[in-house]
Short mmCIF file of C-alpha atoms in Angstrom, two decimals:
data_model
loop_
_atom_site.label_atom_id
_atom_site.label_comp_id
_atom_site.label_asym_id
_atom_site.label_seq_id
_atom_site.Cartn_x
_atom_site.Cartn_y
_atom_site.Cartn_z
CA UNK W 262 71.94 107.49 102.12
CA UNK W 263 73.79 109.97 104.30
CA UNK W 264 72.27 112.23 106.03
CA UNK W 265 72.09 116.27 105.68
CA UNK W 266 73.79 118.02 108.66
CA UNK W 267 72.35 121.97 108.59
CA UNK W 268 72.85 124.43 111.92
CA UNK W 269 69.96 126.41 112.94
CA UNK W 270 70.39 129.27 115.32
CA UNK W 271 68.07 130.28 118.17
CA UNK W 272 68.53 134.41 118.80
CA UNK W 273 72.56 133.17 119.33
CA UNK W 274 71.46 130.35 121.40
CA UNK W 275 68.87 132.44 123.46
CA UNK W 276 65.50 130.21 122.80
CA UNK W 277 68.00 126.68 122.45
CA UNK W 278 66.83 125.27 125.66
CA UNK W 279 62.90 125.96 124.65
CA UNK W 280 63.78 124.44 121.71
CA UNK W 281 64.60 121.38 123.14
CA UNK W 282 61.66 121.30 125.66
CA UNK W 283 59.00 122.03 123.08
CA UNK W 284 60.73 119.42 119.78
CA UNK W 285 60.58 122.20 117.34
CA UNK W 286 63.35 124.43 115.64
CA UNK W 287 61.67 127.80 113.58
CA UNK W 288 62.90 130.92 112.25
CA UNK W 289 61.17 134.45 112.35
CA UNK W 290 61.74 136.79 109.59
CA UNK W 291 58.17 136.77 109.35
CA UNK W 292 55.34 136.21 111.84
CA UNK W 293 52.52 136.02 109.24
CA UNK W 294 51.22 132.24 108.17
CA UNK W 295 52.53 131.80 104.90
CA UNK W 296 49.27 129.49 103.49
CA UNK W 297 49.24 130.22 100.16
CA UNK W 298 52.26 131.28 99.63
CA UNK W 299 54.91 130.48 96.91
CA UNK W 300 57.77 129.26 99.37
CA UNK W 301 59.76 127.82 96.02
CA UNK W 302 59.89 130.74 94.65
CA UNK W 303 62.62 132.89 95.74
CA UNK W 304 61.41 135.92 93.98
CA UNK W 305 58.11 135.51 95.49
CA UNK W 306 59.97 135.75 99.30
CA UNK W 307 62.06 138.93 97.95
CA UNK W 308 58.91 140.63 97.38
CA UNK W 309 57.35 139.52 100.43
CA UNK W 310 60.36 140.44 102.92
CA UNK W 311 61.12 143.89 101.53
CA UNK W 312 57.14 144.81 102.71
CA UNK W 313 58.40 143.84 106.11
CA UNK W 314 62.24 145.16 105.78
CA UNK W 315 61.99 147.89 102.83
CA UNK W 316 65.21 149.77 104.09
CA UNK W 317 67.36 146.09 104.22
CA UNK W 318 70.28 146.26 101.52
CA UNK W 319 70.02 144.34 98.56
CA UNK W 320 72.55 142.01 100.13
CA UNK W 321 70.62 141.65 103.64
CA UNK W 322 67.48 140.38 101.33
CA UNK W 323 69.54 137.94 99.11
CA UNK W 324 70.93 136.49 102.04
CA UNK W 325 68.47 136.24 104.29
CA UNK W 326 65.82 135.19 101.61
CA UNK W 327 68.63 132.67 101.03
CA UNK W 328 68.06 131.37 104.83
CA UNK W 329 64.17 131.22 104.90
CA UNK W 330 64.59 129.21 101.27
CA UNK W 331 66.55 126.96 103.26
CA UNK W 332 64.78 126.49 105.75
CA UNK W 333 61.65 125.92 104.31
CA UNK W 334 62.90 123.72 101.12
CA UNK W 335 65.81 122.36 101.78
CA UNK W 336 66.26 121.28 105.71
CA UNK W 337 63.76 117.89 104.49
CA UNK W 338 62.50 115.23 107.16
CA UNK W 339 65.14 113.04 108.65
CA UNK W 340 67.71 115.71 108.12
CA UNK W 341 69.80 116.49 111.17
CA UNK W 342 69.95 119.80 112.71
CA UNK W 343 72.30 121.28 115.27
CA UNK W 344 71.05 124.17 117.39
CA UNK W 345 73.75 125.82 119.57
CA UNK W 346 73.48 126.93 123.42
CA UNK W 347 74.73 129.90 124.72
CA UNK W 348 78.07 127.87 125.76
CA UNK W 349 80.14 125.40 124.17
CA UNK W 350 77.32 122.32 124.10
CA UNK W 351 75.10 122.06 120.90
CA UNK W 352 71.83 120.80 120.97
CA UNK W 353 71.35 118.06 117.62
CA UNK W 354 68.12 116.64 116.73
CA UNK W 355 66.75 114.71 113.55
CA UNK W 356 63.32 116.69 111.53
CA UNK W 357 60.36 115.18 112.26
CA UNK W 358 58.16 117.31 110.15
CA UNK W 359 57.51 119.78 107.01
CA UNK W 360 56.91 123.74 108.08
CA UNK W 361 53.84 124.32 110.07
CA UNK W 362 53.01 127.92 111.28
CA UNK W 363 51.96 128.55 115.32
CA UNK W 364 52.92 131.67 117.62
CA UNK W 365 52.92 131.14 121.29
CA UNK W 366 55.19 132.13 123.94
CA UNK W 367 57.93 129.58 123.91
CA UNK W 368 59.44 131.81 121.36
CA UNK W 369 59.35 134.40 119.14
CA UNK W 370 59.88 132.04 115.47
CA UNK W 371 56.51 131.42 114.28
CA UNK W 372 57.84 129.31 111.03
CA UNK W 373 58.78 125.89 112.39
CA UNK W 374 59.50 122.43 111.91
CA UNK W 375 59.29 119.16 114.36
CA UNK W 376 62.54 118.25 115.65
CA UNK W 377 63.12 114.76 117.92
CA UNK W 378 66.34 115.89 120.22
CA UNK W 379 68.89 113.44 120.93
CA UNK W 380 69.27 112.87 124.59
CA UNK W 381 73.48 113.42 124.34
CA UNK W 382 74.75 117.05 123.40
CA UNK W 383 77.99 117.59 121.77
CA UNK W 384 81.11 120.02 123.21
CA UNK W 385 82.36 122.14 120.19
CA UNK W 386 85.59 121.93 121.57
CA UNK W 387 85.57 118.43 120.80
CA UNK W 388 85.13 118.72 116.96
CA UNK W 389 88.05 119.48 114.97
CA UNK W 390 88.90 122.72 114.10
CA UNK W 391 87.86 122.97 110.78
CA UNK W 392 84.38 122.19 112.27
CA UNK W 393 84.65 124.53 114.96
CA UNK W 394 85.25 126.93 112.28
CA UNK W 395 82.13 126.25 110.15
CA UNK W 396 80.20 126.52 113.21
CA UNK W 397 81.37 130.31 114.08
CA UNK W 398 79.26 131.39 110.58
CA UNK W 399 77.23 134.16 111.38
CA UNK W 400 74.33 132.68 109.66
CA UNK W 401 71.09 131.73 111.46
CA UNK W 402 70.06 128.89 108.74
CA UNK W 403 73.06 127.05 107.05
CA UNK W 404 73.92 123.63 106.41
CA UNK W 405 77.55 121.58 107.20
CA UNK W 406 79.11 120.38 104.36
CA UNK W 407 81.41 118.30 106.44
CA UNK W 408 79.69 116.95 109.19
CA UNK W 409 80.72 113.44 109.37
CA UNK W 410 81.95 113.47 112.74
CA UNK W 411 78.48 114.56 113.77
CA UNK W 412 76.82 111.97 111.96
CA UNK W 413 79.60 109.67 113.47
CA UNK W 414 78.84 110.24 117.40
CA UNK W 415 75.38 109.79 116.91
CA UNK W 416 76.25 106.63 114.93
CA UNK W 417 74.12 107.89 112.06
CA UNK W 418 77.62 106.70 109.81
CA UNK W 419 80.42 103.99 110.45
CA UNK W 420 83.36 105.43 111.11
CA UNK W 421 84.23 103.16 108.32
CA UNK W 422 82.31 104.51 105.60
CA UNK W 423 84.19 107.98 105.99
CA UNK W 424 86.77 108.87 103.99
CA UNK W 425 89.79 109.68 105.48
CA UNK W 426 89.81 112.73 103.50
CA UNK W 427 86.97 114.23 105.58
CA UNK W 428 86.95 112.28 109.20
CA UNK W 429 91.00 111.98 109.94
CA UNK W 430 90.92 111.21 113.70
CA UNK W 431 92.00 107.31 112.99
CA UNK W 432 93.79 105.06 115.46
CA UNK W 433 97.07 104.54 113.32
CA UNK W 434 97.32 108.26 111.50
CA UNK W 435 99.09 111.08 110.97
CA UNK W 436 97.56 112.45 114.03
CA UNK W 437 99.08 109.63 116.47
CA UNK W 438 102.34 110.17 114.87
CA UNK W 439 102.48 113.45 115.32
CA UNK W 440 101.43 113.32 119.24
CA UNK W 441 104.21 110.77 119.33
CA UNK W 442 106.82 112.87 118.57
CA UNK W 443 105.24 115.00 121.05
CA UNK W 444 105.75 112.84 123.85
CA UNK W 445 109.43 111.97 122.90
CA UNK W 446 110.02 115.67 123.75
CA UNK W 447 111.46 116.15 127.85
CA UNK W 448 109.39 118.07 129.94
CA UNK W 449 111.11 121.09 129.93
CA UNK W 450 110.51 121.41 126.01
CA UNK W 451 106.92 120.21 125.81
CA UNK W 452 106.22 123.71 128.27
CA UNK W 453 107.82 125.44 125.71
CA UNK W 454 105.88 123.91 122.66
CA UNK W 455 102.88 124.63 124.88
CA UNK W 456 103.90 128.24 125.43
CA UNK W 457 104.81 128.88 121.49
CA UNK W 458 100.88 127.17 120.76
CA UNK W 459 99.55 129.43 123.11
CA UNK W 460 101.52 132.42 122.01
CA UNK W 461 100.85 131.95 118.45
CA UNK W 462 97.08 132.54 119.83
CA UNK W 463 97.20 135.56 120.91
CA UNK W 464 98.44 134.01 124.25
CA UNK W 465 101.10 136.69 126.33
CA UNK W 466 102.54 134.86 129.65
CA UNK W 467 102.33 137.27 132.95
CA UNK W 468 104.67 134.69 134.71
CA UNK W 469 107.66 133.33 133.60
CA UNK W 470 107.62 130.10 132.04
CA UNK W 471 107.75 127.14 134.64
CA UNK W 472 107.27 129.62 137.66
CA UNK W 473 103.44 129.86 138.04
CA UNK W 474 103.21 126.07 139.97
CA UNK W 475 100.44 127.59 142.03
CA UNK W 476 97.59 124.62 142.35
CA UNK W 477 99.49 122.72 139.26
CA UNK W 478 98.73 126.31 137.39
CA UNK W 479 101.59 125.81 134.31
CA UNK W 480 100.66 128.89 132.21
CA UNK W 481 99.13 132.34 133.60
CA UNK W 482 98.64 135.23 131.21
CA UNK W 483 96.51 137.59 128.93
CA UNK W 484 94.77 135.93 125.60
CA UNK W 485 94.13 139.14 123.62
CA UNK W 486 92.01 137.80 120.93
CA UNK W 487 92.86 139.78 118.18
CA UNK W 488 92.56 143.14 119.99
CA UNK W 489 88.60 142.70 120.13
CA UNK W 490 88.92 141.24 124.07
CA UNK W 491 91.54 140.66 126.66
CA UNK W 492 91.02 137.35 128.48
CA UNK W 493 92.67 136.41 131.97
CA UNK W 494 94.06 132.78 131.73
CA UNK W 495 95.37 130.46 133.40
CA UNK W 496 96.58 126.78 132.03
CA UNK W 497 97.47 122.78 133.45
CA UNK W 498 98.98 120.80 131.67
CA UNK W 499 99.30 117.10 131.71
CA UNK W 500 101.34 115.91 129.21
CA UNK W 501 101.27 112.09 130.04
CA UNK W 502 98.83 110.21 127.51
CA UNK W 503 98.02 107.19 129.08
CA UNK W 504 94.96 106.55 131.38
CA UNK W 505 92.26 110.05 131.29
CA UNK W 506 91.78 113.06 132.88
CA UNK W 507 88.63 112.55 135.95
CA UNK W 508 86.42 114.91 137.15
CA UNK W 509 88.89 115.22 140.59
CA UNK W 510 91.46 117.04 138.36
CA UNK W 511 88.78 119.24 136.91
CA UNK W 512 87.77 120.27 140.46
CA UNK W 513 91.13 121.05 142.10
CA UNK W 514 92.13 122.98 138.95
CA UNK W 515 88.63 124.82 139.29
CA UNK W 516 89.81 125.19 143.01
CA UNK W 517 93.33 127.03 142.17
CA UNK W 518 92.23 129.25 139.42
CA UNK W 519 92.40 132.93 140.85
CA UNK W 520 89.53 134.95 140.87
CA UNK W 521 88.41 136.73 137.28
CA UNK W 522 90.14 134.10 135.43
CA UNK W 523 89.13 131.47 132.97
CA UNK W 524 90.53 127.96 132.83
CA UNK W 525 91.75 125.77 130.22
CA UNK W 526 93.01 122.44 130.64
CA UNK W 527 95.04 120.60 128.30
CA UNK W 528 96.34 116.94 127.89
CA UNK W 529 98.02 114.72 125.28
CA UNK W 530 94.96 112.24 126.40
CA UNK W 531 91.27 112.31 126.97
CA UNK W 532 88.55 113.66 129.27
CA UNK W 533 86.10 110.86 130.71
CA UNK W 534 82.44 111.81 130.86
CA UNK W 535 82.45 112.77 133.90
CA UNK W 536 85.00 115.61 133.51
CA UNK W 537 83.23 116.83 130.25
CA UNK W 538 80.27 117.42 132.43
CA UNK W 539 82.12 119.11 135.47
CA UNK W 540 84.19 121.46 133.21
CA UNK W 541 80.90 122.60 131.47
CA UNK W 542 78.68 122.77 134.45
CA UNK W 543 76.62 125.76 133.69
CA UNK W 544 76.47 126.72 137.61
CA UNK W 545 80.19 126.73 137.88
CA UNK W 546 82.94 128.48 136.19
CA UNK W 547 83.27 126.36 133.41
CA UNK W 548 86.95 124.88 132.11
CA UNK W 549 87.83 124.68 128.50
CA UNK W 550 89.41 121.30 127.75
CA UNK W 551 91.91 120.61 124.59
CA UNK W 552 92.43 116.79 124.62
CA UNK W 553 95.19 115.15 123.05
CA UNK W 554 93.63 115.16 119.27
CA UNK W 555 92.59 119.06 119.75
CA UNK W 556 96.19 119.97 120.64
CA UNK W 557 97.26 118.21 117.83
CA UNK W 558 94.58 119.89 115.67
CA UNK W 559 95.50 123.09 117.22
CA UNK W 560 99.24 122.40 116.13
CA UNK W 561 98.61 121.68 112.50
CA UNK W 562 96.71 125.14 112.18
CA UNK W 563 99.47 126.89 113.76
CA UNK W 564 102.16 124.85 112.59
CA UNK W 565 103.91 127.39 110.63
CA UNK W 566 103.31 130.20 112.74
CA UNK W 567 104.91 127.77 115.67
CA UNK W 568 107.95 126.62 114.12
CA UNK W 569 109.20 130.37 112.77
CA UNK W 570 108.72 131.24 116.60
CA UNK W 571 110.91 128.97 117.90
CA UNK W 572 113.82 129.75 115.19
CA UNK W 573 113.15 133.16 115.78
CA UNK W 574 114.01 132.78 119.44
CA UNK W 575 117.19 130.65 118.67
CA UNK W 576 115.48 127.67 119.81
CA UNK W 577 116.61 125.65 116.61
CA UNK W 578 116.61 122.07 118.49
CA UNK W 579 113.34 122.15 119.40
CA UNK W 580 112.23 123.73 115.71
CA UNK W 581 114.44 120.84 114.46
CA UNK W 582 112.73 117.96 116.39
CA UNK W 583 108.96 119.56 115.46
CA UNK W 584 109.41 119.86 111.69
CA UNK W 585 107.00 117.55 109.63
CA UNK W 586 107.00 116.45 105.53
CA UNK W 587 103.82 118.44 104.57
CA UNK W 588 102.38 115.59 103.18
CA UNK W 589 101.74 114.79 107.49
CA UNK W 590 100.35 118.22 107.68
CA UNK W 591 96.57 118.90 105.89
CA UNK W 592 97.71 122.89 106.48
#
């Protein structure tokens, strides 16, 4: 029987690491011991968390009564549980144990449950984007309705026994066939199908196009994300998709980014282990890396917005070569 996948939040990833060294995830609307409670009755909890919250808006209380019901009833032992950091990595653990009730220091969430960790964390950046998407839910207790690629990497599933519906990263897919056409673009145009990806994410170049070459620097700029924050960037590139990206390229990209600016690295391959772990080294200024089945990811999302771009520039060849049947596209 699969297994439920369900994201629990730790003050936005504040109390993650103590939840990891103390095996517990908890929640804490309330810090009184619930013995003798009604915790199936969701009634029951409204009445109990408007004595603690009486000016919270009807929709506060239905939602967060929602979370503790959750919580309580419906995260079960041997369901899996992701907790995020503060960064990009995600802590994921399987439940050990029903809710018990204990307040010490290690946090402030006196309603918890046993967790075993596993030792691996995950990158966010490496799930798909629909994923990524789930994850950015501003809900402290919810559960993943698609989480197969979760389940997956931890070999909780075969690969096998997901449908291709849900987990679409296989070897011979739409995915490789897409990247292929990728790579039967020159060099010259893959910077531009770079630049219009970027662009189409809020992504405005300070340099022209092919001029930056600082350090192997391809792309420096401003990502305004959506007029909430202005971001100083600066992007490689490595189109080739053979062989993977090593912890030496992280480091001399680290090396050549200018001060005040953030990194991201991008390649039509992979990232070895080693690489994943230099570019999120917490005591360094950490790289964002888009591997060769995020860009593609990234493309199908902005596929439309991509393509009227480039005819809106007058670059029709390079529209022409990039246009897909939709039945390639899930958009």
């Amino acid at each position: 029987m699969k297994k439920n996948v369900f994201v629990l939040r730790a003050g936005f990833g504040l109390y993650t690491s103590s939840f990891e060294s103390n095996s517990y995830i908890g929640i804490g609307w309330f810090d009184e011991d619930p013995q003798g409670w009604d915790l199936q009755d969701k009634e029951f909890l409204k009445v109990k968390y408007r004595e603690v919250y009486p000016n919270d808006p009807n929709m506060s209380i239905n939602q967060n009564v929602g979370q503790i019901y959750r919580f309580v009833n419906e995260m079960n032992i041997g369901d899996i549980v992701v907790s995020p950091f503060t960064d990009s990595q995600l802590l994921v653990g399987t439940i050990e144990s029903d809710q018990y009730f204990q307040i010490d220091s290690t946090s402030p969430y006196a309603w918890r449950k046993k967790v075993k960790w596993f030792k691996e964390k995950i990158d966010r950046h490496n799930l798909s984007v629909p994923l990524q998407n789930t994850l950015r839910s501003s809900l402290t207790c919810f559960k993943i309705t698609s989480a197969d690629e979760i389940l997956v990497h931890f070999r909780l599933i075969e690969k096998s026994d997901v449908s291709n519906d849900v987990y679409r990263l296989e070897p011979v897919s739409n995915f490789e066939l897409i990247r292929k056409r990728f790579l039967e673009l020159d060099a010259t145009e893959f910077e531009y199908l770079v630049s219009y990806l970027l662009r189409t994410l809020g992504f405005e170049p300070t340099q022209e196009i092919g001029k930056v070459g600082d350090g192997g620097i391809d792309f420096e700029g401003i990502l305004d994300v959506s007029g909430v924050a202005s971001i100083n960037l600066q992007v490689q590139v490595k189109r080739y998709d053979k062989g993977v990206i090593g912890e030496k390229e992280i480091r001399n990209f680290r090396g050549a980014l200018k001060r005040d600016f953030k990194g991201c690295f991008i390649t039509l391959s992979s990232f070895n282990k080693k690489a994943i772990e230099s570019a999120t080294d917490k005591e360094r200024e950490q790289i964002q890396l888009i591997d060769g089945n995020r860009f593609t990811e990234i493309f199908i999302e902005q596929y439309e917005k991509i393509i009227d771009s480039m005819y809106n520039d007058d670059n029709d060849d390079l529209a022409g070569k990039l246009k897909f049947k939709k039945s390639l596209l899930p958009i």
